[in-house]
mmCIF file with all atom_site columns, C-alpha atoms in Angstrom:
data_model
loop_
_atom_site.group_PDB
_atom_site.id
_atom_site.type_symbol
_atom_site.label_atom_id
_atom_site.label_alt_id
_atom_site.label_comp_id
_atom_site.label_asym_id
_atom_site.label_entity_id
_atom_site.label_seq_id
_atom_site.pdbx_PDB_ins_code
_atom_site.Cartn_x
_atom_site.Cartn_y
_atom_site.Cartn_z
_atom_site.occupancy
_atom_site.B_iso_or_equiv
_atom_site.pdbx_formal_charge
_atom_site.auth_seq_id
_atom_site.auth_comp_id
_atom_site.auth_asym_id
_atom_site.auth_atom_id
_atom_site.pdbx_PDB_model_num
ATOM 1   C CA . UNK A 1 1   ? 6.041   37.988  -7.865  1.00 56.00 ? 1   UNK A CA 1
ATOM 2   C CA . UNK A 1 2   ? 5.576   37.993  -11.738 1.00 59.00 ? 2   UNK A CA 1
ATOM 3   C CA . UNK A 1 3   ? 5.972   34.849  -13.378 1.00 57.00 ? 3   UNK A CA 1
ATOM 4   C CA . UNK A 1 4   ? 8.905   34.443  -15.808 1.00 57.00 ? 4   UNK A CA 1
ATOM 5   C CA . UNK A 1 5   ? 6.802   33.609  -19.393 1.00 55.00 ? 5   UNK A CA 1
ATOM 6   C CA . UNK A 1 6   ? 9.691   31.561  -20.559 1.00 56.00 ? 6   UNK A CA 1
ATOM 7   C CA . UNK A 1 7   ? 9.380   29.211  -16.986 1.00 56.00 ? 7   UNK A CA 1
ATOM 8   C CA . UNK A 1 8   ? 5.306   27.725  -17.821 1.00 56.00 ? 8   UNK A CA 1
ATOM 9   C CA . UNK A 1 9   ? 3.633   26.906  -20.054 1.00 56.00 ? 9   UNK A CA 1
ATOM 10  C CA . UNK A 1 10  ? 0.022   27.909  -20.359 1.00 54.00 ? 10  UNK A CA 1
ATOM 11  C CA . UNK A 1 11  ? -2.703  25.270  -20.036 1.00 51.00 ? 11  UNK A CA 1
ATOM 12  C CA . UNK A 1 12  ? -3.955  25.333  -23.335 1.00 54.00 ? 12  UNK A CA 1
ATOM 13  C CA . UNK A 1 13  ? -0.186  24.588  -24.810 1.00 54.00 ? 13  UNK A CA 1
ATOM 14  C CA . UNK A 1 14  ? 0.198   21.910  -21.748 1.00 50.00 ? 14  UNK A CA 1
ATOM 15  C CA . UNK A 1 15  ? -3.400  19.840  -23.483 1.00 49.00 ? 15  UNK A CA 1
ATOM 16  C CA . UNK A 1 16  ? -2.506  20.626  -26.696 1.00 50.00 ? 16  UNK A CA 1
ATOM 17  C CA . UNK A 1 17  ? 0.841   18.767  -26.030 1.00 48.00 ? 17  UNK A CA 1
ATOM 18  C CA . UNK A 1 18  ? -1.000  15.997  -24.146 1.00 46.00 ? 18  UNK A CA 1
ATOM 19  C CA . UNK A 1 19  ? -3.432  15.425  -27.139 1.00 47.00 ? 19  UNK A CA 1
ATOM 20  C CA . UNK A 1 20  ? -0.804  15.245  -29.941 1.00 45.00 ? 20  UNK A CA 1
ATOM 21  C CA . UNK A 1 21  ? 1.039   13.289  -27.336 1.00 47.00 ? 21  UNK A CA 1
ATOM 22  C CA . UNK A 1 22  ? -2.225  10.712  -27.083 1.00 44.00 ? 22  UNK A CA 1
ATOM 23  C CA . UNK A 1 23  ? -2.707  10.506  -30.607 1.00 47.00 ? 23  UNK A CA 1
ATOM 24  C CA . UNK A 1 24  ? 0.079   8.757   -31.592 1.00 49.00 ? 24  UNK A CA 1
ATOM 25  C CA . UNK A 1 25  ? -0.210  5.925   -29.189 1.00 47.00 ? 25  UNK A CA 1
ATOM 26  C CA . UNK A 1 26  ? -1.885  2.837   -29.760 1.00 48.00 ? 26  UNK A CA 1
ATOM 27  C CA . UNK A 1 27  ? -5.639  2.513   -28.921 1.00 38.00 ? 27  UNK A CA 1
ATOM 28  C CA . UNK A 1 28  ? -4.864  -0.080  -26.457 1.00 46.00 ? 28  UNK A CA 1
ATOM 29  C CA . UNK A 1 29  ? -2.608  2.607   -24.497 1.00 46.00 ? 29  UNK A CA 1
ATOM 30  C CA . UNK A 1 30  ? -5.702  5.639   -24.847 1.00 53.00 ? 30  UNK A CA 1
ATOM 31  C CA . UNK A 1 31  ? -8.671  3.727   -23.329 1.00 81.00 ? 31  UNK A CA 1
ATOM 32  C CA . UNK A 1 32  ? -7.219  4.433   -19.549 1.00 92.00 ? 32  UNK A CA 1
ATOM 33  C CA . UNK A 1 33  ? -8.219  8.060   -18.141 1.00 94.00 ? 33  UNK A CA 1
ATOM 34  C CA . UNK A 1 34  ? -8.110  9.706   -14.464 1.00 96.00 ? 34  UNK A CA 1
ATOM 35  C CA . UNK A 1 35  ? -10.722 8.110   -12.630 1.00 96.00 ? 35  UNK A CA 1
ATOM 36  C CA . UNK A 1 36  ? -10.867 4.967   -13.906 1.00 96.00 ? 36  UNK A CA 1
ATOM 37  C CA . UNK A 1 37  ? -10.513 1.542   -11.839 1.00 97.00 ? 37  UNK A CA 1
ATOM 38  C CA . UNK A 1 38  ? -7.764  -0.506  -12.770 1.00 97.00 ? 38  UNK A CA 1
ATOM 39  C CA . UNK A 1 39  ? -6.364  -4.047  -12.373 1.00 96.00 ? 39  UNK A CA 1
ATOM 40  C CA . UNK A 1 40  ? -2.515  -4.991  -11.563 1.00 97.00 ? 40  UNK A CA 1
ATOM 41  C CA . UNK A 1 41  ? -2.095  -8.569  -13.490 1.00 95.00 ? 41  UNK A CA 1
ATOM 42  C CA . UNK A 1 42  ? -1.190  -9.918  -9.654  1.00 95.00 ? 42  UNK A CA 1
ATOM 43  C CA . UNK A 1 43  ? -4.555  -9.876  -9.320  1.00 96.00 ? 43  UNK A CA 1
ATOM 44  C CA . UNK A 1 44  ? -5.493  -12.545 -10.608 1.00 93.00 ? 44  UNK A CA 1
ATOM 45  C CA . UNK A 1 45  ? -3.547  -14.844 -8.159  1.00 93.00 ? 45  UNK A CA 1
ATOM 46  C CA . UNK A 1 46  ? -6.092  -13.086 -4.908  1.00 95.00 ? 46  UNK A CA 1
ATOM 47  C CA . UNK A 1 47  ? -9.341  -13.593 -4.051  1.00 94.00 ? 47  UNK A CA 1
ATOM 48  C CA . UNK A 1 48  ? -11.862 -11.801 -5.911  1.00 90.00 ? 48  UNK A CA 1
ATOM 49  C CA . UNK A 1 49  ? -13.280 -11.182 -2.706  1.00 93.00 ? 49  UNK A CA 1
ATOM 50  C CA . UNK A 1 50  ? -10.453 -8.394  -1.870  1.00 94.00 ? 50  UNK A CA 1
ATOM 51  C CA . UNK A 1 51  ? -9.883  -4.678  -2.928  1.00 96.00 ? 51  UNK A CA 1
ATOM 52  C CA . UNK A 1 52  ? -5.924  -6.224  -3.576  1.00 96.00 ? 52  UNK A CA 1
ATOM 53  C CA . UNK A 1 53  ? -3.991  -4.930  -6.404  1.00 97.00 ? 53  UNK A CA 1
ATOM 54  C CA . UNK A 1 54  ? -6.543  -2.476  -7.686  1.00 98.00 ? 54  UNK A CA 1
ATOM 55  C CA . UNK A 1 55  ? -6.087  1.120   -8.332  1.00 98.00 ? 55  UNK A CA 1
ATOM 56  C CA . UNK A 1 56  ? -7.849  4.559   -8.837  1.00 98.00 ? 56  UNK A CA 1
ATOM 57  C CA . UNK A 1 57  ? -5.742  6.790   -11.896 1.00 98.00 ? 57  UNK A CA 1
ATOM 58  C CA . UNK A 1 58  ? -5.801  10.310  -10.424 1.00 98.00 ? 58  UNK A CA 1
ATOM 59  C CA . UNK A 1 59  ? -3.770  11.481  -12.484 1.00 97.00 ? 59  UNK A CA 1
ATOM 60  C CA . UNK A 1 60  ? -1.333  11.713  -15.745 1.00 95.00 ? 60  UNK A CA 1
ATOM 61  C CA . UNK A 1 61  ? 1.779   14.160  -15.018 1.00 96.00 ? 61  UNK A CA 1
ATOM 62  C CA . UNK A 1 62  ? 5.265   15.038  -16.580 1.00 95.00 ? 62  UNK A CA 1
ATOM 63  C CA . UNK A 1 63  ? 8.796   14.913  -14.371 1.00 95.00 ? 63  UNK A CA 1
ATOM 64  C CA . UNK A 1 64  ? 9.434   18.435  -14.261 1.00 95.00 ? 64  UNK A CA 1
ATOM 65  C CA . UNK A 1 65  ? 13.159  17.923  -15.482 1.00 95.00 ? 65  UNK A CA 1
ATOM 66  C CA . UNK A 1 66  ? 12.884  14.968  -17.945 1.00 95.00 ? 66  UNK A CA 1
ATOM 67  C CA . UNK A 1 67  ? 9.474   15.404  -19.213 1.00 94.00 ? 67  UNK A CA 1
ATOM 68  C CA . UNK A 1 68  ? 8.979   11.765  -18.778 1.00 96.00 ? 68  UNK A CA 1
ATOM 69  C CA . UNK A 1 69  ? 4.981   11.336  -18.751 1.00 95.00 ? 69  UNK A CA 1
ATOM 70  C CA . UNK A 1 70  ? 3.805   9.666   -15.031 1.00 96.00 ? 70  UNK A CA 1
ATOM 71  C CA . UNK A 1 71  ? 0.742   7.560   -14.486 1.00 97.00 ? 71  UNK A CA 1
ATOM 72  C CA . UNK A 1 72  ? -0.435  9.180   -10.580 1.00 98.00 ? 72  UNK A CA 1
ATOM 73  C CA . UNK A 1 73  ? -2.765  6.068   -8.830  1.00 98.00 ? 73  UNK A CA 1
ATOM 74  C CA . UNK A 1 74  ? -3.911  5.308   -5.413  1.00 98.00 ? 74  UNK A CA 1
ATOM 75  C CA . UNK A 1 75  ? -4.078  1.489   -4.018  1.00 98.00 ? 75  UNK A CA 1
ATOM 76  C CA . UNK A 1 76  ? -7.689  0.396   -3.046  1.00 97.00 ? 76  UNK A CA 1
ATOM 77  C CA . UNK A 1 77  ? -6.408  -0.719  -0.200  1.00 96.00 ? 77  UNK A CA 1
ATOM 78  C CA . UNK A 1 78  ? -5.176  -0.209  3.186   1.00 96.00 ? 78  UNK A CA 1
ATOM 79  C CA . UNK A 1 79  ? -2.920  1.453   3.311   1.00 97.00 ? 79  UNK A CA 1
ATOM 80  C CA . UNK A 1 80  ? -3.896  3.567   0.072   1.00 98.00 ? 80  UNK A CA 1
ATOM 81  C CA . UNK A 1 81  ? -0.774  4.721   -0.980  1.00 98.00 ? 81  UNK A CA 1
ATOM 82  C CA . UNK A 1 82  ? -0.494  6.838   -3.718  1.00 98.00 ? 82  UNK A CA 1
ATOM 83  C CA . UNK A 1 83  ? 1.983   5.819   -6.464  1.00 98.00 ? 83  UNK A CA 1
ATOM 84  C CA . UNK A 1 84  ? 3.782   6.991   -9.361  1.00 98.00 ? 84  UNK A CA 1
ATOM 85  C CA . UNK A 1 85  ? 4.683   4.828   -12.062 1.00 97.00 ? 85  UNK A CA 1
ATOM 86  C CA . UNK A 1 86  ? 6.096   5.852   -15.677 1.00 97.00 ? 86  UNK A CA 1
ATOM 87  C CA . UNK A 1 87  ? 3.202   6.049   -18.419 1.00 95.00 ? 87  UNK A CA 1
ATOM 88  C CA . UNK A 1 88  ? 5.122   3.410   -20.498 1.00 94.00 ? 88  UNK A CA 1
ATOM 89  C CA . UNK A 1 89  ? 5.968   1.083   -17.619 1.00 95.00 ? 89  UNK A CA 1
ATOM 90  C CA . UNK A 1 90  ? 2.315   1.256   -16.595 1.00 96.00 ? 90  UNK A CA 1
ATOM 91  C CA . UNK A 1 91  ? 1.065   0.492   -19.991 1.00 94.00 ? 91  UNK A CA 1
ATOM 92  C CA . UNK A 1 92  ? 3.698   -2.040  -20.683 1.00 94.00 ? 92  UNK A CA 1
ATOM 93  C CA . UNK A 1 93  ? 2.640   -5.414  -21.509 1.00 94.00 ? 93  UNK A CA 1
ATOM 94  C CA . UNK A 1 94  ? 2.916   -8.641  -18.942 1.00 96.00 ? 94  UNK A CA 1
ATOM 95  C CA . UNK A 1 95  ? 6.350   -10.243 -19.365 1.00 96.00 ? 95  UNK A CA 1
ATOM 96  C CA . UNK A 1 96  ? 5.490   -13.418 -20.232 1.00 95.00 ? 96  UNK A CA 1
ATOM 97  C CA . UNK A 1 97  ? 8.973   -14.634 -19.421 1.00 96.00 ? 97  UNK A CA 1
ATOM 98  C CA . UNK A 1 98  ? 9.168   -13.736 -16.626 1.00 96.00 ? 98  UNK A CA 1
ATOM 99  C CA . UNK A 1 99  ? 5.202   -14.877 -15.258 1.00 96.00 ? 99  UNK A CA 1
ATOM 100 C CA . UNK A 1 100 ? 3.911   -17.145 -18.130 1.00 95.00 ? 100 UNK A CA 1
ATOM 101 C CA . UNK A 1 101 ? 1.033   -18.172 -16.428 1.00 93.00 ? 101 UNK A CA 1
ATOM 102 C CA . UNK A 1 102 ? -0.277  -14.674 -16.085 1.00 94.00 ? 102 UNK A CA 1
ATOM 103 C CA . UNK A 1 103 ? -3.953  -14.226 -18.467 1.00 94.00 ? 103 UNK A CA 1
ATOM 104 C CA . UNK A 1 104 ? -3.566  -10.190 -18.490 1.00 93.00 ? 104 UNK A CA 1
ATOM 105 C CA . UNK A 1 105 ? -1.997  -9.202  -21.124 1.00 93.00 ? 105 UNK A CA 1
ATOM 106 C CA . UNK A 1 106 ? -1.129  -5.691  -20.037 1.00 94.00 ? 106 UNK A CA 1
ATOM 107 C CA . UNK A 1 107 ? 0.310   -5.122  -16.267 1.00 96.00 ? 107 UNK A CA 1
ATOM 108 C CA . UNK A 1 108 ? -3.198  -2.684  -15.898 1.00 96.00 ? 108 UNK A CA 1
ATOM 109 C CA . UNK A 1 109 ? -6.044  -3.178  -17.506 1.00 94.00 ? 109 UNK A CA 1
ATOM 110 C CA . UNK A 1 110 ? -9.778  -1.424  -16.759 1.00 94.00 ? 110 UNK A CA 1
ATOM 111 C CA . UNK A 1 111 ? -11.401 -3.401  -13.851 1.00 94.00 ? 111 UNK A CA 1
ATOM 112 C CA . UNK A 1 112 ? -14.959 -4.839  -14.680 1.00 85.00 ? 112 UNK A CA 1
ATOM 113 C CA . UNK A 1 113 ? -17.064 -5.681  -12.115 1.00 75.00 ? 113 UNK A CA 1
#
């Protein structure tokens, strides 16, 4: 069956989208890419001792009918469910309203051992 040209778009169009898409964010927002380890703020209230609230990125999509850019990421922990979260919800900073206490400023930051 032939694709229909005006139902994809090819993969160079899809990353050239993606970069101009990157380039305008702030830095803050760019340092996160697939494969990295990241932190949930909640963390910080576990032991350090557990895999809790820590996630692989495996991914960066787009909702096939809004466009809306996704953040893919699997728990690193039982029972390693795999998530999808809206890129600007899961680069949003902590509301310090609503948890004042929290120290991370962002709801995921890169994990450092």
């Amino acid at each position: 069956m032939p694709l229909d040209k005006d139902e994809y778009e090819s993969v160079e169009e899809k990353e050239e989208k993606i970069e101009q898409t990157t380039e305008q964010l702030p830095i803050e927002q760019r340092d996160l890419v697939v494969g990295d380890i990241v932190r949930h703020f909640k963390r910080e209230w576990v032991s350090e001792t557990t895999s809790e609230y820590l996630y692989k990125i495996l991914a960066f999509a787009s909702h096939t009918e809004t466009g809306e850019r996704l953040v893919i990421y699997q728990g690193l922990y039982p029972p390693f469910k795999i998530c999808a979260r809206p890129y600007d919800m899961f680069m949003s900073k902590v509301d310090k309203k609503k948890y004042p206490n929290s120290k991370q400023q962002y709801r995921f930051e890169k994990f450092n051992e």
